[in-house]
CSV table of C-alpha atoms in Angstrom, one decimal:
chain,number,residue,atom,x,y,z
A,18,MET,CA,0.0,0.4,0.0
A,19,SER,CA,1.3,3.1,-0.9
A,20,ASP,CA,2.1,6.1,2.0
A,21,THR,CA,-0.5,8.7,2.7
A,22,VAL,CA,0.7,12.2,2.6
A,23,LEU,CA,-1.8,14.3,5.4
A,24,PRO,CA,-1.7,18.2,4.8
A,25,VAL,CA,-1.0,20.8,8.0
A,26,THR,CA,-1.8,24.4,6.5
A,27,GLY,CA,-1.1,27.4,8.3
A,28,ALA,CA,1.6,29.6,9.2
A,29,ALA,CA,4.2,27.3,8.9
A,30,PRO,CA,3.1,23.7,6.7
A,31,TYR,CA,3.9,20.7,7.0
A,32,ASP,CA,3.2,16.8,5.9
A,33,VAL,CA,2.4,14.0,8.2
A,34,VAL,CA,2.6,10.5,6.6
A,35,VAL,CA,1.4,7.3,7.3
A,36,GLY,CA,3.1,3.9,5.8
A,37,THR,CA,6.5,1.9,5.4
A,38,ASP,CA,9.3,1.8,6.1
A,39,LEU,CA,10.3,5.8,5.4
A,40,PRO,CA,13.9,6.3,6.7
A,41,GLY,CA,14.8,7.4,3.9
A,42,ARG,CA,12.2,10.1,3.2
A,43,LEU,CA,14.1,12.2,6.2
A,44,PRO,CA,16.4,13.8,4.0
A,45,GLN,CA,13.5,15.9,2.2
A,46,VAL,CA,11.7,16.3,5.1
A,47,LEU,CA,14.9,18.0,6.5
A,48,GLY,CA,15.1,20.7,3.6
A,49,GLY,CA,18.6,22.2,2.3
A,50,GLY,CA,21.0,23.8,5.1
A,51,VAL,CA,21.3,21.4,7.2
A,52,GLN,CA,24.8,20.5,8.4
A,53,ARG,CA,24.2,18.6,11.7
A,54,VAL,CA,21.7,16.7,13.2
A,55,ALA,CA,20.2,16.1,16.4
A,56,VAL,CA,19.0,12.2,17.0
A,57,ILE,CA,16.7,12.6,20.4
A,58,PHE,CA,15.0,8.8,21.4
A,59,SER,CA,14.6,6.7,24.0
A,60,ASP,CA,17.2,4.5,25.6
A,61,ASP,CA,15.7,1.6,25.2
A,62,LEU,CA,15.1,1.7,21.3
A,63,GLY,CA,18.5,1.6,20.4
A,64,GLU,CA,18.0,-1.6,17.8
A,65,LEU,CA,15.3,0.3,16.8
A,66,VAL,CA,16.9,3.4,15.9
A,67,ARG,CA,19.9,2.1,14.3
A,68,PRO,CA,18.1,1.6,10.3
A,69,VAL,CA,17.9,5.6,10.9
A,70,LEU,CA,21.1,7.0,11.9
A,71,GLU,CA,22.8,5.1,9.6
A,72,SER,CA,21.1,6.8,7.5
A,73,LEU,CA,21.8,10.4,7.9
A,74,ALA,CA,25.0,9.4,9.2
A,75,THR,CA,25.4,10.4,5.2
A,76,ALA,CA,25.0,13.0,4.7
A,77,TYR,CA,24.9,15.1,8.2
A,78,ASP,CA,27.0,15.2,11.0
A,79,VAL,CA,25.7,12.9,14.0
A,80,THR,CA,24.6,13.6,17.5
A,81,VAL,CA,22.8,10.8,19.6
A,82,LEU,CA,20.9,12.1,22.1
A,83,PRO,CA,19.5,8.7,24.0
A,84,ILE,CA,17.3,10.1,26.7
A,85,PRO,CA,15.0,7.6,29.4
A,86,ASP,CA,12.6,5.9,28.6
A,87,GLY,CA,8.5,7.4,29.1
A,88,GLU,CA,7.8,10.1,31.8
A,89,ARG,CA,11.1,10.0,33.5
A,90,ALA,CA,12.1,12.0,29.8
A,91,LYS,CA,10.5,14.8,31.0
A,92,ALA,CA,12.1,16.8,33.7
A,93,ALA,CA,14.3,20.0,33.4
A,94,THR,CA,17.7,17.7,34.3
A,95,VAL,CA,17.2,15.7,31.0
A,96,VAL,CA,16.2,19.1,28.1
A,97,ALA,CA,19.3,20.7,30.3
A,98,SER,CA,21.4,17.6,29.1
A,99,CYS,CA,20.1,17.9,25.2
A,100,TRP,CA,21.3,22.0,25.4
A,101,GLU,CA,24.6,21.0,26.5
A,102,ALA,CA,25.4,18.5,24.2
A,103,LEU,CA,24.2,21.0,21.2
A,104,GLY,CA,26.3,23.6,22.5
A,105,GLU,CA,29.6,21.3,22.2
A,106,ALA,CA,28.4,20.2,18.7
A,107,GLY,CA,28.2,23.0,17.5
A,108,PHE,CA,24.5,23.3,16.2
A,109,THR,CA,23.2,26.6,14.5
A,110,ARG,CA,20.1,27.9,13.9
A,111,SER,CA,20.2,25.7,10.6
A,112,ASP,CA,20.7,22.5,12.2
A,113,ALA,CA,17.8,20.4,13.0
A,114,ILE,CA,16.5,17.7,15.6
A,115,VAL,CA,15.0,14.1,15.0
A,116,THR,CA,13.1,13.0,17.6
A,117,PHE,CA,12.3,8.4,17.8
A,118,GLY,CA,10.3,7.1,19.9
A,119,GLY,CA,6.9,7.9,21.8
A,120,GLY,CA,4.8,10.7,22.5
A,121,ALA,CA,7.3,11.2,26.6
A,122,THR,CA,10.3,11.6,23.5
A,123,THR,CA,8.6,14.3,20.7
A,124,ASP,CA,7.4,16.2,23.6
A,125,VAL,CA,10.7,16.3,25.6
A,126,GLY,CA,12.6,16.0,21.7
A,127,GLY,CA,10.2,19.3,20.7
A,128,PHE,CA,10.9,21.7,23.2
A,129,VAL,CA,14.9,21.0,23.0
A,130,ALA,CA,14.2,22.3,19.3
A,131,ALA,CA,11.5,25.3,20.5
A,132,THR,CA,13.7,26.1,23.2
A,133,TRP,CA,17.5,26.0,21.7
A,134,LEU,CA,18.6,29.3,19.5
A,135,ARG,CA,14.9,30.5,20.7
A,136,GLY,CA,13.9,27.7,17.6
A,137,VAL,CA,15.3,24.6,15.1
A,138,ARG,CA,13.9,22.3,12.5
A,139,VAL,CA,13.0,18.7,13.9
A,140,VAL,CA,11.8,16.0,12.3
A,141,HIS,CA,9.2,14.0,14.3
A,142,VAL,CA,9.3,10.0,13.9
A,143,PRO,CA,6.6,8.4,16.7
A,144,THR,CA,7.2,4.3,17.2
A,145,THR,CA,4.2,4.1,19.2
A,146,LEU,CA,0.3,4.6,18.5
A,147,LEU,CA,-0.1,7.3,21.6
A,148,GLY,CA,2.7,9.3,19.7
A,149,MET,CA,1.4,8.6,16.3
A,150,VAL,CA,-2.2,10.0,16.4
A,151,ASP,CA,-1.6,12.5,18.9
A,152,ALA,CA,1.7,13.6,21.1
A,153,ALA,CA,3.9,14.2,17.5
A,154,VAL,CA,0.9,16.6,15.3
A,155,GLY,CA,0.6,19.7,16.2
A,156,GLY,CA,3.5,21.5,17.2
A,157,LYS,CA,3.1,21.3,21.4
A,158,THR,CA,5.5,20.4,23.6
A,159,GLY,CA,6.7,20.0,27.1
A,160,ILE,CA,8.0,18.9,30.0
A,161,ASN,CA,6.0,17.9,33.3
A,162,THR,CA,7.6,19.5,37.1
A,163,ARG,CA,6.2,18.3,41.1
A,164,SER,CA,3.4,20.3,40.6
A,165,GLY,CA,1.7,18.2,37.1
A,166,LYS,CA,2.2,17.7,33.8
A,167,ASN,CA,2.7,18.6,31.1
A,168,LEU,CA,2.8,22.6,32.9
A,169,VAL,CA,6.4,24.1,30.8
A,170,GLY,CA,7.0,24.0,27.2
A,171,SER,CA,5.8,25.1,24.3
A,172,PHE,CA,4.4,25.5,20.6
A,173,HIS,CA,6.7,24.4,18.3
A,174,GLU,CA,5.4,22.3,14.9
A,175,PRO,CA,7.8,20.1,13.3
A,176,ALA,CA,9.2,21.0,10.0
A,177,GLY,CA,7.2,16.7,8.8
A,178,VAL,CA,6.0,13.6,11.1
A,179,LEU,CA,6.4,10.2,9.4
A,180,CYS,CA,4.7,6.8,11.4
A,181,ASP,CA,6.4,4.4,10.1
A,182,LEU,CA,3.7,1.8,11.0
A,183,ALA,CA,6.3,-0.9,10.7
A,184,HIS,CA,7.6,0.0,14.3
A,185,LEU,CA,4.2,-1.6,15.9
A,186,ARG,CA,5.7,-4.2,14.9
A,187,SER,CA,8.0,-4.1,17.8
A,188,LEU,CA,5.3,-2.4,19.4
A,189,PRO,CA,4.4,-4.1,23.3
A,190,ARG,CA,0.3,-5.0,23.7
A,191,ALA,CA,-0.1,-2.7,25.8
A,192,GLU,CA,1.3,0.2,24.2
A,193,LEU,CA,-0.7,-0.8,21.0
A,194,VAL,CA,-3.8,-0.6,24.0
A,195,ALA,CA,-2.9,1.8,25.5
A,196,GLY,CA,-2.3,3.8,22.8
A,197,LEU,CA,-6.2,3.4,21.5
A,198,GLY,CA,-6.8,5.9,24.2
A,199,GLU,CA,-6.1,8.4,22.0
A,200,VAL,CA,-7.8,7.2,19.5
A,201,VAL,CA,-11.4,6.1,20.4
A,202,LYS,CA,-12.0,9.8,21.8
A,203,CYS,CA,-10.7,11.1,18.8
A,204,GLY,CA,-14.2,9.1,17.8
A,205,PHE,CA,-16.0,10.7,20.5
A,206,ILE,CA,-15.5,14.3,20.1
A,207,ALA,CA,-15.5,14.3,16.6
A,208,ASP,CA,-16.1,11.7,14.2
A,209,PRO,CA,-17.4,8.7,15.2
A,210,ARG,CA,-16.8,6.2,11.9
A,211,ILE,CA,-13.6,5.7,14.2
A,212,LEU,CA,-16.3,4.1,17.5
A,213,ASP,CA,-18.4,2.3,13.8
A,214,LEU,CA,-14.8,0.7,13.1
A,215,VAL,CA,-13.4,0.3,17.3
A,216,GLU,CA,-16.8,-1.6,17.6
A,217,ALA,CA,-16.9,-3.9,14.9
A,218,ALA,CA,-13.3,-5.0,15.0
A,219,ASP,CA,-12.3,-8.5,16.3
A,220,PRO,CA,-9.6,-6.3,18.8
A,221,ALA,CA,-7.0,-8.8,18.7
A,222,GLY,CA,-7.3,-8.4,14.5
A,223,LEU,CA,-5.8,-4.9,15.6
A,224,THR,CA,-1.4,-4.8,15.0
A,225,ALA,CA,0.2,-3.4,13.0
A,226,ASP,CA,-0.6,-5.3,9.7
A,227,SER,CA,-3.5,-4.9,10.5
A,228,ALA,CA,-5.9,-2.4,7.2
A,229,VAL,CA,-8.4,-1.4,10.1
A,230,LEU,CA,-5.9,-0.3,12.5
A,231,ARG,CA,-4.1,1.8,9.5
A,232,GLU,CA,-7.3,3.2,9.0
A,233,LEU,CA,-8.2,5.0,12.5
A,234,VAL,CA,-4.7,5.8,12.6
A,235,GLU,CA,-5.4,7.8,10.0
A,236,ARG,CA,-9.3,9.3,10.3
A,237,ALA,CA,-7.2,9.7,14.5
A,238,ILE,CA,-5.1,12.5,12.7
A,239,ARG,CA,-7.4,14.1,11.0
A,240,VAL,CA,-9.1,14.0,13.7
A,241,LYS,CA,-6.6,16.4,14.8
A,242,ILE,CA,-5.2,18.1,11.7
A,243,ASP,CA,-8.3,19.7,11.4
A,244,VAL,CA,-8.2,21.1,15.4
A,245,VAL,CA,-4.9,22.6,15.2
A,246,VAL,CA,-5.4,24.3,12.4
A,247,SER,CA,-8.6,26.4,13.2
A,248,ASP,CA,-6.5,26.7,16.7
A,249,LEU,CA,-2.6,26.6,17.0
A,250,LYS,CA,-2.1,27.7,20.2
A,251,GLU,CA,-5.0,27.0,22.2
A,252,THR,CA,-7.5,30.5,21.8
A,253,GLY,CA,-10.3,29.2,21.7
A,254,GLY,CA,-12.7,28.1,19.3
A,255,SER,CA,-15.8,30.1,17.2
A,256,GLY,CA,-19.7,28.9,17.8
A,257,GLY,CA,-19.6,27.7,21.2
A,258,HIS,CA,-17.0,24.4,20.0
A,259,PRO,CA,-13.4,24.5,22.2
A,260,GLY,CA,-11.0,25.0,19.5
A,261,ARG,CA,-7.6,22.8,20.4
A,262,GLU,CA,-9.2,23.0,23.7
A,263,VAL,CA,-11.3,19.4,22.8
A,264,LEU,CA,-7.9,17.7,22.5
A,265,ASN,CA,-8.1,17.5,26.1
A,266,TYR,CA,-11.1,14.8,26.5
A,267,GLY,CA,-11.1,13.2,30.0
A,268,HIS,CA,-7.0,14.6,30.0
A,269,THR,CA,-8.2,16.5,33.2
A,270,MET,CA,-8.9,13.2,35.4
A,271,ALA,CA,-6.6,11.5,33.3
A,272,HIS,CA,-3.1,13.7,33.9
A,273,ALA,CA,-4.7,13.2,38.1
A,274,ILE,CA,-4.7,10.1,38.4
A,275,GLU,CA,-0.5,9.5,36.1
A,276,ARG,CA,0.0,12.1,38.8
A,277,ALA,CA,-1.2,10.1,41.7
A,278,GLU,CA,0.0,7.0,39.8
A,279,GLY,CA,3.8,8.6,40.4
A,280,TYR,CA,3.9,8.3,36.1
A,281,THR,CA,3.8,5.3,35.8
A,282,VAL,CA,0.0,4.3,34.5
A,283,ARG,CA,0.2,4.5,30.5
A,284,HIS,CA,-1.1,7.4,28.9
A,285,GLY,CA,-3.6,5.9,27.2
A,286,GLU,CA,-5.4,4.3,30.3
A,287,ALA,CA,-5.5,7.3,32.1
A,288,VAL,CA,-7.1,8.7,29.2
A,289,ALA,CA,-9.5,5.7,28.6
A,290,MET,CA,-10.9,6.2,32.2
A,291,GLY,CA,-10.6,10.1,32.4
A,292,CYS,CA,-13.6,10.2,29.1
A,293,VAL,CA,-15.5,7.4,31.2
A,294,TYR,CA,-15.2,10.3,33.7
A,295,VAL,CA,-16.4,13.6,32.4
A,296,ALA,CA,-19.1,11.0,30.5
A,297,GLU,CA,-20.2,10.9,34.3
A,298,LEU,CA,-19.9,13.8,34.7
A,299,ALA,CA,-21.7,15.4,31.7
A,300,ALA,CA,-24.7,12.7,32.2
A,301,ARG,CA,-25.1,14.7,35.7
A,302,ALA,CA,-24.8,18.2,34.8
A,303,GLY,CA,-27.4,17.3,31.9
A,304,THR,CA,-25.3,18.0,29.0
A,305,LEU,CA,-25.1,13.7,27.7
A,306,ALA,CA,-28.2,11.4,26.8
A,307,PRO,CA,-27.6,8.0,29.6
A,308,GLU,CA,-27.0,6.4,26.0
A,309,VAL,CA,-23.7,8.0,25.0
A,310,VAL,CA,-23.0,7.8,28.3
A,311,ALA,CA,-22.9,4.0,27.8
A,312,ARG,CA,-20.9,3.8,25.0
A,313,HIS,CA,-18.1,5.5,26.8
A,314,HIS,CA,-17.7,2.6,29.1
A,315,THR,CA,-18.7,0.1,26.1
A,316,ALA,CA,-16.4,0.7,22.8
A,317,PHE,CA,-13.4,2.0,25.3
A,318,ALA,CA,-13.7,-1.7,27.6
A,319,HIS,CA,-14.2,-3.7,23.7
A,320,VAL,CA,-10.3,-2.9,23.0
A,321,GLY,CA,-9.0,-4.3,26.5
A,322,LEU,CA,-8.9,0.0,28.3
A,323,PRO,CA,-9.7,0.1,31.7
A,324,THR,CA,-12.7,1.5,33.1
A,325,THR,CA,-12.8,1.8,36.4
A,326,TYR,CA,-10.2,3.3,38.9
A,327,SER,CA,-9.6,3.7,42.0
A,328,GLY,CA,-6.4,4.0,43.2
A,329,ALA,CA,-6.6,7.2,44.3
A,330,SER,CA,-9.5,9.2,46.6
A,331,PHE,CA,-11.7,11.9,45.7
A,332,GLU,CA,-9.9,14.8,48.3
A,333,GLU,CA,-6.5,13.4,45.6
A,334,LEU,CA,-7.6,13.6,43.0
A,335,HIS,CA,-9.6,16.7,43.2
A,336,ALA,CA,-6.8,18.4,44.1
A,337,ALA,CA,-4.2,17.4,41.3
A,338,MET,CA,-7.3,18.7,39.3
A,339,LYS,CA,-7.2,22.2,40.4
A,340,VAL,CA,-3.8,22.5,38.7
A,341,ASP,CA,-4.8,21.4,35.4
A,342,LYS,CA,-3.2,23.6,32.5
A,343,LYS,CA,-7.5,24.7,31.4
A,344,ALA,CA,-8.3,25.6,35.5
A,345,ARG,CA,-9.7,29.2,35.6
A,346,GLY,CA,-8.4,30.5,38.7
A,347,SER,CA,-10.0,28.3,42.0
A,348,GLN,CA,-12.9,26.9,39.1
A,349,LEU,CA,-12.3,23.9,36.9
A,350,ARG,CA,-13.1,23.3,33.5
A,351,PHE,CA,-13.6,20.3,31.1
A,352,VAL,CA,-14.1,19.1,27.5
A,353,VAL,CA,-18.0,17.6,27.9
A,354,LEU,CA,-20.3,16.4,25.0
A,355,THR,CA,-24.1,17.8,24.6
A,356,ASP,CA,-23.6,14.5,21.8
A,357,LEU,CA,-21.3,12.9,19.7
A,358,ALA,CA,-18.9,14.6,18.0
A,359,VAL,CA,-20.3,17.9,20.2
A,360,PRO,CA,-17.9,19.6,22.5
A,361,ALA,CA,-18.5,21.8,24.4
A,362,VAL,CA,-16.9,23.6,27.4
A,363,LEU,CA,-18.9,22.8,31.0
A,364,SER,CA,-16.9,25.2,33.5
A,365,GLY,CA,-17.1,25.4,37.4
A,366,PRO,CA,-19.1,21.9,38.1
A,367,SER,CA,-20.7,21.9,42.0
A,368,GLU,CA,-18.8,19.4,44.3
A,369,VAL,CA,-21.7,16.8,44.8
A,370,ASP,CA,-21.5,16.4,40.7
A,371,LEU,CA,-18.2,15.7,40.9
A,372,ARG,CA,-17.9,13.5,43.3
A,373,SER,CA,-20.7,11.8,42.0
A,374,ALA,CA,-18.8,10.9,38.7
A,375,TYR,CA,-16.1,10.0,40.3
A,376,GLU,CA,-17.7,7.2,42.3
A,377,VAL,CA,-18.7,5.7,39.1
A,378,LEU,CA,-15.4,5.7,38.1
A,379,ALA,CA,-14.1,3.9,41.7
A,380,THR,CA,-17.0,1.6,41.7
A,381,GLY,CA,-18.1,1.0,37.7
A,382,ARG,CA,-21.9,1.1,38.8
A,383,ALA,CA,-24.4,3.9,38.3
A,384,VAL,CA,-25.6,5.5,41.5
A,385,SER,CA,-28.7,7.7,42.9
A,386,ARG,CA,-28.1,11.4,41.0
């Protein structure tokens, strides 16, 4: 099957390419005038990244920058070590960075690119489903602090994104399933056809070489492209649409769960639980019909994602949600649905509703309202 090229328009246009065996496209995407390329990659992908390093070494001076795996990479100390390495290698504004790894790697590598000399070119090569459909597209970069997730960051659009589905062949099954959390989320917020495909699929058949998985990847990427093109820096949508903030559907609770678990829970798993929570919250606010709420439980569960969480108390999660980026002052704000693919913002829900929705999340059983 031929590669699919999904253009991202705007002030700094670029392409997202979906296909297999894509390293040969790197020189074209990097563009002219580049002498030095730093490859920032997860240190557990040493063998997988080798073809990329060998391909680049024929045309560029390559600096190899392994970073810790997963959320451990998203720390100021890691970013600082990358800055020092770029300085020692003599990186100039015309040089470039390539990231290779999951969403945490693209977040960190993108932030390094955004901040070195106030911005150098970056190309993302995501190796996880989560990275392909979420982190690598849209220009958001960031690192964590003790106070919360992604609280320090910048917007820095890539020069291109290469989603090589061949990399998913070596991805642990649990990681692939976790990536489906963001895919199913896209079905709820913008493209219900995604839900139809997921619900009709045999979950075991959703593999790297599956035509259905490829369609799901491309549809989820299109959802994200459509959103970020209209609202790159999350300044707001029009006609009541939350704009780019819609991509954070379920993320307020998801980030609270991740923090409570010391970032040991997979992001896509947390998103699934967060979406179930916010659907229950919307039901209590009177904006979402019971059948759509129920579909949240069943769609995520169908592919093997968790839909309950009781590992932390309501009080602990409530406190974590208060430092979420979407909060305004002391008021919590949630992206909710009023119907499939009809998002809105719910500001300042009552603690009674917040707690009641948590009780469903914790037990999996509806409570009286």
